[in-house]
Short mmCIF file of N, CA, C and O in Angstrom, two decimals:
data_model
loop_
_atom_site.label_atom_id
_atom_site.label_comp_id
_atom_site.label_asym_id
_atom_site.label_seq_id
_atom_site.Cartn_x
_atom_site.Cartn_y
_atom_site.Cartn_z
N LYS A 152 6.59 -6.38 22.47
CA LYS A 152 5.23 -7.51 22.00
C LYS A 152 4.10 -6.57 21.84
O LYS A 152 3.87 -6.47 23.20
N ARG A 153 3.63 -7.00 21.33
CA ARG A 153 1.80 -5.97 22.43
C ARG A 153 0.59 -8.06 22.11
O ARG A 153 0.64 -9.03 21.27
N SER A 154 -0.82 -7.25 23.00
CA SER A 154 -1.06 -8.96 23.36
C SER A 154 -1.98 -8.87 22.10
O SER A 154 -2.34 -7.55 21.79
N GLY A 155 -2.76 -10.14 21.55
CA GLY A 155 -4.19 -10.09 20.52
C GLY A 155 -4.93 -9.11 20.57
O GLY A 155 -4.93 -8.20 22.37
N GLY A 156 -5.63 -8.25 19.81
CA GLY A 156 -6.24 -7.86 19.57
C GLY A 156 -5.69 -6.32 20.07
O GLY A 156 -7.16 -5.19 20.60
N ALA A 157 -5.43 -6.24 20.08
CA ALA A 157 -4.65 -4.34 20.47
C ALA A 157 -4.92 -3.33 18.85
O ALA A 157 -5.07 -4.32 17.50
N ASP A 158 -4.75 -2.11 18.68
CA ASP A 158 -5.40 -1.49 17.89
C ASP A 158 -4.15 -0.95 17.31
O ASP A 158 -2.86 -0.85 17.42
N MET A 159 -3.87 -1.68 15.91
CA MET A 159 -2.41 -2.17 15.10
C MET A 159 -2.74 0.24 14.85
O MET A 159 -1.14 -0.05 15.40
N ASN A 160 -2.92 0.14 14.46
CA ASN A 160 -2.84 1.83 14.19
C ASN A 160 -2.40 3.35 15.00
O ASN A 160 -1.77 3.61 15.85
N ALA A 161 -3.21 2.81 16.38
CA ALA A 161 -3.31 3.15 17.82
C ALA A 161 -1.04 2.84 17.78
O ALA A 161 -0.77 3.90 18.39
N GLU A 162 -1.34 1.52 18.43
CA GLU A 162 0.25 1.19 18.57
C GLU A 162 1.37 1.75 18.06
O GLU A 162 1.82 2.10 18.66
N MET A 163 0.59 1.53 16.59
CA MET A 163 1.98 2.79 15.57
C MET A 163 2.16 3.47 15.90
O MET A 163 3.32 4.22 15.54
N GLU A 164 1.34 4.72 15.85
CA GLU A 164 0.87 5.92 17.01
C GLU A 164 2.00 6.11 17.72
O GLU A 164 3.46 7.09 17.87
N ILE A 165 1.48 5.35 19.24
CA ILE A 165 2.62 5.27 20.07
C ILE A 165 4.48 4.81 20.03
O ILE A 165 4.45 6.35 19.89
N LEU A 166 4.69 4.30 18.83
CA LEU A 166 5.05 3.43 18.40
C LEU A 166 6.56 5.06 17.08
O LEU A 166 7.43 6.05 17.84
N ALA A 167 5.36 5.81 16.90
CA ALA A 167 5.99 6.95 15.54
C ALA A 167 6.48 7.95 16.94
O ALA A 167 7.16 8.74 16.57
N ASP A 168 5.56 8.13 17.86
CA ASP A 168 5.02 9.55 18.54
C ASP A 168 7.10 8.55 19.40
O ASP A 168 8.40 9.73 19.76
N ALA A 169 7.55 7.35 19.95
CA ALA A 169 8.65 7.59 19.94
C ALA A 169 9.81 7.65 20.42
O ALA A 169 10.91 8.46 20.25
N LEU A 170 9.93 7.15 18.53
CA LEU A 170 10.57 7.53 17.52
C LEU A 170 11.17 8.54 17.49
O LEU A 170 12.73 9.34 17.12
N GLN A 171 10.09 9.81 17.11
CA GLN A 171 9.65 11.21 16.96
C GLN A 171 11.19 11.76 17.64
O GLN A 171 11.65 12.90 17.74
N ASP A 172 10.27 11.23 18.82
CA ASP A 172 10.76 12.12 20.27
C ASP A 172 12.05 11.89 20.63
O ASP A 172 13.63 12.56 20.68
N GLN A 173 13.23 10.73 19.44
CA GLN A 173 13.82 10.89 19.66
C GLN A 173 15.00 11.73 18.06
O GLN A 173 16.66 11.33 17.94
N GLY A 174 14.68 12.21 17.58
CA GLY A 174 15.11 12.23 16.70
C GLY A 174 15.42 11.62 15.85
O GLY A 174 15.53 11.60 14.39
N ARG A 175 14.11 10.40 15.22
CA ARG A 175 14.39 9.61 14.33
C ARG A 175 13.07 10.47 13.14
O ARG A 175 12.00 11.08 13.39
N LYS A 176 12.67 10.39 12.00
CA LYS A 176 12.30 10.93 10.96
C LYS A 176 11.14 9.74 10.69
O LYS A 176 11.65 8.28 10.17
N ILE A 177 9.74 9.59 10.51
CA ILE A 177 8.77 8.71 10.56
C ILE A 177 7.97 8.63 9.59
O ILE A 177 7.59 10.15 9.18
N TYR A 178 7.36 8.06 9.29
CA TYR A 178 6.94 7.55 8.24
C TYR A 178 5.95 5.82 8.25
O TYR A 178 6.63 5.81 7.87
N ILE A 179 4.70 6.69 8.90
CA ILE A 179 3.35 5.60 9.13
C ILE A 179 2.66 4.56 7.42
O ILE A 179 2.63 6.01 6.94
N ILE A 180 2.95 3.88 7.49
CA ILE A 180 2.99 2.87 6.60
C ILE A 180 1.58 2.36 7.38
O ILE A 180 1.08 1.11 8.07
N PRO A 181 0.14 2.86 6.77
CA PRO A 181 -1.66 2.22 7.59
C PRO A 181 -1.40 0.69 7.48
O PRO A 181 -1.08 -0.36 6.25
N GLY A 182 -2.18 -0.25 8.02
CA GLY A 182 -2.38 -1.88 8.03
C GLY A 182 -2.52 -1.32 6.01
O GLY A 182 -3.33 -1.12 6.05
N GLY A 183 -2.06 -2.81 6.02
CA GLY A 183 -2.51 -2.27 4.98
C GLY A 183 -1.63 -2.07 3.60
O GLY A 183 -2.48 -2.10 2.69
N GLY A 184 -1.56 -1.16 3.80
CA GLY A 184 -0.83 -0.15 2.61
C GLY A 184 -0.91 0.92 2.02
O GLY A 184 -1.02 1.06 0.82
N SER A 185 -3.05 0.64 2.89
CA SER A 185 -3.75 1.27 2.24
C SER A 185 -4.18 2.89 2.44
O SER A 185 -4.40 3.95 3.66
N ASN A 186 -2.98 4.20 1.58
CA ASN A 186 -3.27 5.40 1.30
C ASN A 186 -3.16 5.90 -0.04
O ASN A 186 -2.40 4.75 -0.68
N ARG A 187 -2.38 6.97 0.11
CA ARG A 187 -2.56 7.63 -1.55
C ARG A 187 -1.30 7.06 -1.67
O ARG A 187 -1.38 6.87 -2.56
N VAL A 188 0.37 6.86 -1.20
CA VAL A 188 1.45 6.89 -1.92
C VAL A 188 1.18 4.58 -2.54
O VAL A 188 1.46 4.52 -3.56
N GLY A 189 0.47 4.94 -1.46
CA GLY A 189 -0.73 2.70 -1.98
C GLY A 189 -1.06 2.78 -3.04
O GLY A 189 -0.10 1.49 -4.13
N ALA A 190 -1.72 3.74 -2.76
CA ALA A 190 -2.38 3.35 -4.01
C ALA A 190 -2.17 3.78 -5.31
O ALA A 190 -2.27 3.52 -7.00
N LEU A 191 -1.30 4.51 -5.68
CA LEU A 191 -0.57 4.67 -7.05
C LEU A 191 1.07 3.59 -7.42
O LEU A 191 0.69 4.33 -8.15
N GLY A 192 1.00 3.14 -5.74
CA GLY A 192 1.73 2.28 -6.54
C GLY A 192 1.68 1.38 -6.91
O GLY A 192 1.82 0.56 -8.53
N TYR A 193 0.44 0.78 -7.34
CA TYR A 193 -0.62 -0.44 -8.20
C TYR A 193 -1.38 0.60 -9.46
O TYR A 193 -2.15 0.14 -10.05
N VAL A 194 -1.49 1.56 -9.52
CA VAL A 194 -1.43 2.83 -10.51
C VAL A 194 -0.55 2.64 -12.12
O VAL A 194 -0.59 2.15 -13.26
N ASN A 195 0.73 2.60 -10.62
CA ASN A 195 1.57 2.07 -11.65
C ASN A 195 2.05 0.63 -11.49
O ASN A 195 2.33 0.03 -13.08
N CYS A 196 1.37 -0.34 -10.95
CA CYS A 196 1.56 -1.81 -11.73
C CYS A 196 0.74 -1.49 -12.84
O CYS A 196 0.69 -3.08 -13.62
N ALA A 197 -0.52 -1.41 -12.79
CA ALA A 197 -1.72 -1.44 -13.77
C ALA A 197 -0.89 -1.03 -15.39
O ALA A 197 -1.50 -1.72 -16.17
N ALA A 198 0.14 0.02 -15.22
CA ALA A 198 0.69 0.44 -16.24
C ALA A 198 1.68 -0.62 -16.57
O ALA A 198 1.80 -0.78 -17.79
N GLU A 199 2.23 -1.13 -16.20
CA GLU A 199 2.91 -1.70 -15.82
C GLU A 199 2.38 -3.16 -16.71
O GLU A 199 2.77 -4.29 -17.69
N LEU A 200 1.96 -3.49 -16.05
CA LEU A 200 0.77 -5.38 -16.27
C LEU A 200 0.76 -4.84 -18.12
O LEU A 200 0.76 -5.09 -18.72
N GLU A 201 0.09 -4.39 -17.77
CA GLU A 201 -1.07 -3.66 -20.07
C GLU A 201 0.35 -3.17 -21.25
O GLU A 201 0.77 -3.73 -22.17
N GLU A 202 1.84 -2.83 -19.91
CA GLU A 202 3.28 -2.88 -21.15
C GLU A 202 3.52 -3.82 -20.89
O GLU A 202 3.55 -4.87 -21.90
N GLN A 203 3.78 -5.31 -20.37
CA GLN A 203 3.84 -5.87 -20.45
C GLN A 203 3.06 -7.77 -21.42
O GLN A 203 3.92 -8.41 -22.23
N ALA A 204 1.61 -7.33 -20.63
CA ALA A 204 1.07 -7.98 -21.61
C ALA A 204 0.69 -7.52 -23.42
O ALA A 204 1.26 -8.67 -23.74
N ALA A 205 0.97 -5.83 -23.93
CA ALA A 205 1.64 -5.85 -24.93
C ALA A 205 2.59 -6.35 -25.83
O ALA A 205 2.96 -7.43 -26.76
N ALA A 206 3.18 -6.21 -24.97
CA ALA A 206 5.25 -6.65 -24.93
C ALA A 206 4.69 -8.25 -26.22
O ALA A 206 5.19 -8.72 -26.51
N MET A 207 4.19 -9.21 -25.12
CA MET A 207 3.60 -9.89 -25.47
C MET A 207 2.80 -10.58 -26.17
O MET A 207 2.69 -11.54 -25.86
N GLY A 208 2.40 -10.06 -26.32
CA GLY A 208 0.64 -9.97 -27.48
C GLY A 208 -0.36 -10.91 -26.62
O GLY A 208 -1.21 -11.10 -26.90
N LEU A 209 -0.38 -10.51 -25.08
CA LEU A 209 -1.77 -11.10 -24.24
C LEU A 209 -2.41 -10.04 -24.20
O LEU A 209 -2.49 -9.10 -23.90
N LYS A 210 -4.25 -10.43 -24.21
CA LYS A 210 -4.94 -9.71 -23.90
C LYS A 210 -5.18 -10.09 -22.65
O LYS A 210 -5.86 -11.18 -22.81
N ILE A 211 -5.32 -8.94 -21.70
CA ILE A 211 -5.95 -9.68 -20.33
C ILE A 211 -7.55 -9.80 -20.40
O ILE A 211 -8.17 -8.61 -20.43
N GLY A 212 -7.95 -10.93 -19.71
CA GLY A 212 -9.45 -10.41 -20.17
C GLY A 212 -9.44 -10.65 -18.10
O GLY A 212 -11.06 -10.15 -18.06
N ALA A 213 -8.51 -10.68 -17.24
CA ALA A 213 -9.51 -10.97 -15.58
C ALA A 213 -7.75 -10.70 -15.39
O ALA A 213 -7.36 -11.18 -14.87
N LEU A 214 -8.00 -9.85 -14.12
CA LEU A 214 -7.06 -9.92 -12.98
C LEU A 214 -7.32 -10.06 -11.55
O LEU A 214 -8.75 -9.11 -11.29
N VAL A 215 -7.06 -11.09 -11.20
CA VAL A 215 -7.48 -11.76 -10.09
C VAL A 215 -6.54 -11.63 -8.46
O VAL A 215 -5.38 -11.39 -9.35
N HIS A 216 -6.48 -10.59 -7.39
CA HIS A 216 -5.92 -10.25 -6.37
C HIS A 216 -6.00 -11.18 -5.02
O HIS A 216 -7.34 -10.63 -5.52
N ALA A 217 -5.49 -11.25 -4.31
CA ALA A 217 -5.76 -10.25 -2.92
C ALA A 217 -6.01 -8.91 -2.06
O ALA A 217 -6.07 -8.29 -3.34
N THR A 218 -7.10 -9.71 -1.83
CA THR A 218 -7.84 -7.92 -0.60
C THR A 218 -7.50 -8.18 0.38
O THR A 218 -7.85 -8.62 1.41
N GLY A 219 -7.50 -7.37 1.32
CA GLY A 219 -7.99 -6.96 2.73
C GLY A 219 -7.64 -5.05 2.32
O GLY A 219 -9.46 -5.13 3.42
N SER A 220 -7.74 -4.62 1.94
CA SER A 220 -8.10 -2.91 2.69
C SER A 220 -8.68 -2.19 2.13
O SER A 220 -8.78 -1.13 1.99
N SER A 221 -8.57 -2.59 0.50
CA SER A 221 -8.37 -2.01 -0.71
C SER A 221 -8.17 -1.14 -1.51
O SER A 221 -8.14 -1.62 -3.12
N GLY A 222 -6.95 -1.39 -0.90
CA GLY A 222 -6.13 -0.23 -1.21
C GLY A 222 -5.36 -0.42 -2.70
O GLY A 222 -5.03 0.37 -3.90
N THR A 223 -5.21 -2.13 -2.69
CA THR A 223 -4.65 -2.67 -4.61
C THR A 223 -5.98 -2.60 -5.06
O THR A 223 -6.04 -1.98 -6.64
N GLN A 224 -7.73 -2.12 -4.66
CA GLN A 224 -8.26 -2.80 -6.08
C GLN A 224 -8.03 -0.74 -6.39
O GLN A 224 -8.68 -0.49 -7.84
N ALA A 225 -7.66 0.17 -5.71
CA ALA A 225 -8.26 1.47 -6.23
C ALA A 225 -7.55 2.01 -7.21
O ALA A 225 -7.32 2.76 -7.50
N GLY A 226 -6.29 1.28 -6.51
CA GLY A 226 -5.56 1.51 -7.27
C GLY A 226 -4.91 0.89 -8.58
O GLY A 226 -4.83 1.25 -9.69
N LEU A 227 -5.29 -0.10 -8.85
CA LEU A 227 -5.93 -1.01 -10.08
C LEU A 227 -6.81 -0.28 -10.69
O LEU A 227 -6.94 0.12 -12.03
N VAL A 228 -7.99 -0.38 -9.93
CA VAL A 228 -9.20 -0.01 -11.38
C VAL A 228 -8.59 2.03 -11.69
O VAL A 228 -9.07 2.17 -12.66
N ALA A 229 -8.34 2.66 -10.77
CA ALA A 229 -7.45 4.08 -11.33
C ALA A 229 -6.59 3.75 -12.81
O ALA A 229 -6.30 4.49 -13.89
N GLY A 230 -5.86 2.80 -12.64
CA GLY A 230 -4.93 2.44 -13.33
C GLY A 230 -4.88 2.45 -15.00
O GLY A 230 -5.30 2.09 -15.60
N LEU A 231 -5.68 1.85 -14.91
CA LEU A 231 -6.51 0.30 -15.39
C LEU A 231 -7.98 1.09 -16.42
O LEU A 231 -8.71 1.03 -17.17
N ALA A 232 -8.36 2.42 -14.96
CA ALA A 232 -9.91 3.08 -16.39
C ALA A 232 -8.82 3.95 -17.17
O ALA A 232 -10.07 4.27 -17.97
N GLY A 233 -8.50 4.29 -17.19
CA GLY A 233 -7.07 5.28 -18.85
C GLY A 233 -7.51 4.29 -19.57
O GLY A 233 -7.53 4.05 -21.08
#
């Protein structure tokens, strides 16, 4: 357990290093999931939303979502741009 105000990314690096030293394979997901992999997930999400809306005969006029680190927006904007 870490105290309040701890640097989340630094703490993840410390834990990842310790686990790697034990021979574990590590993939760090940054806070908010904002990295290329996370954004690509939302690119795919945008395509899925468009497919489902078309299949149901719906026109999406607005898309509302929570935000934190902007990874969701990045993926949705890229996915809906085409």
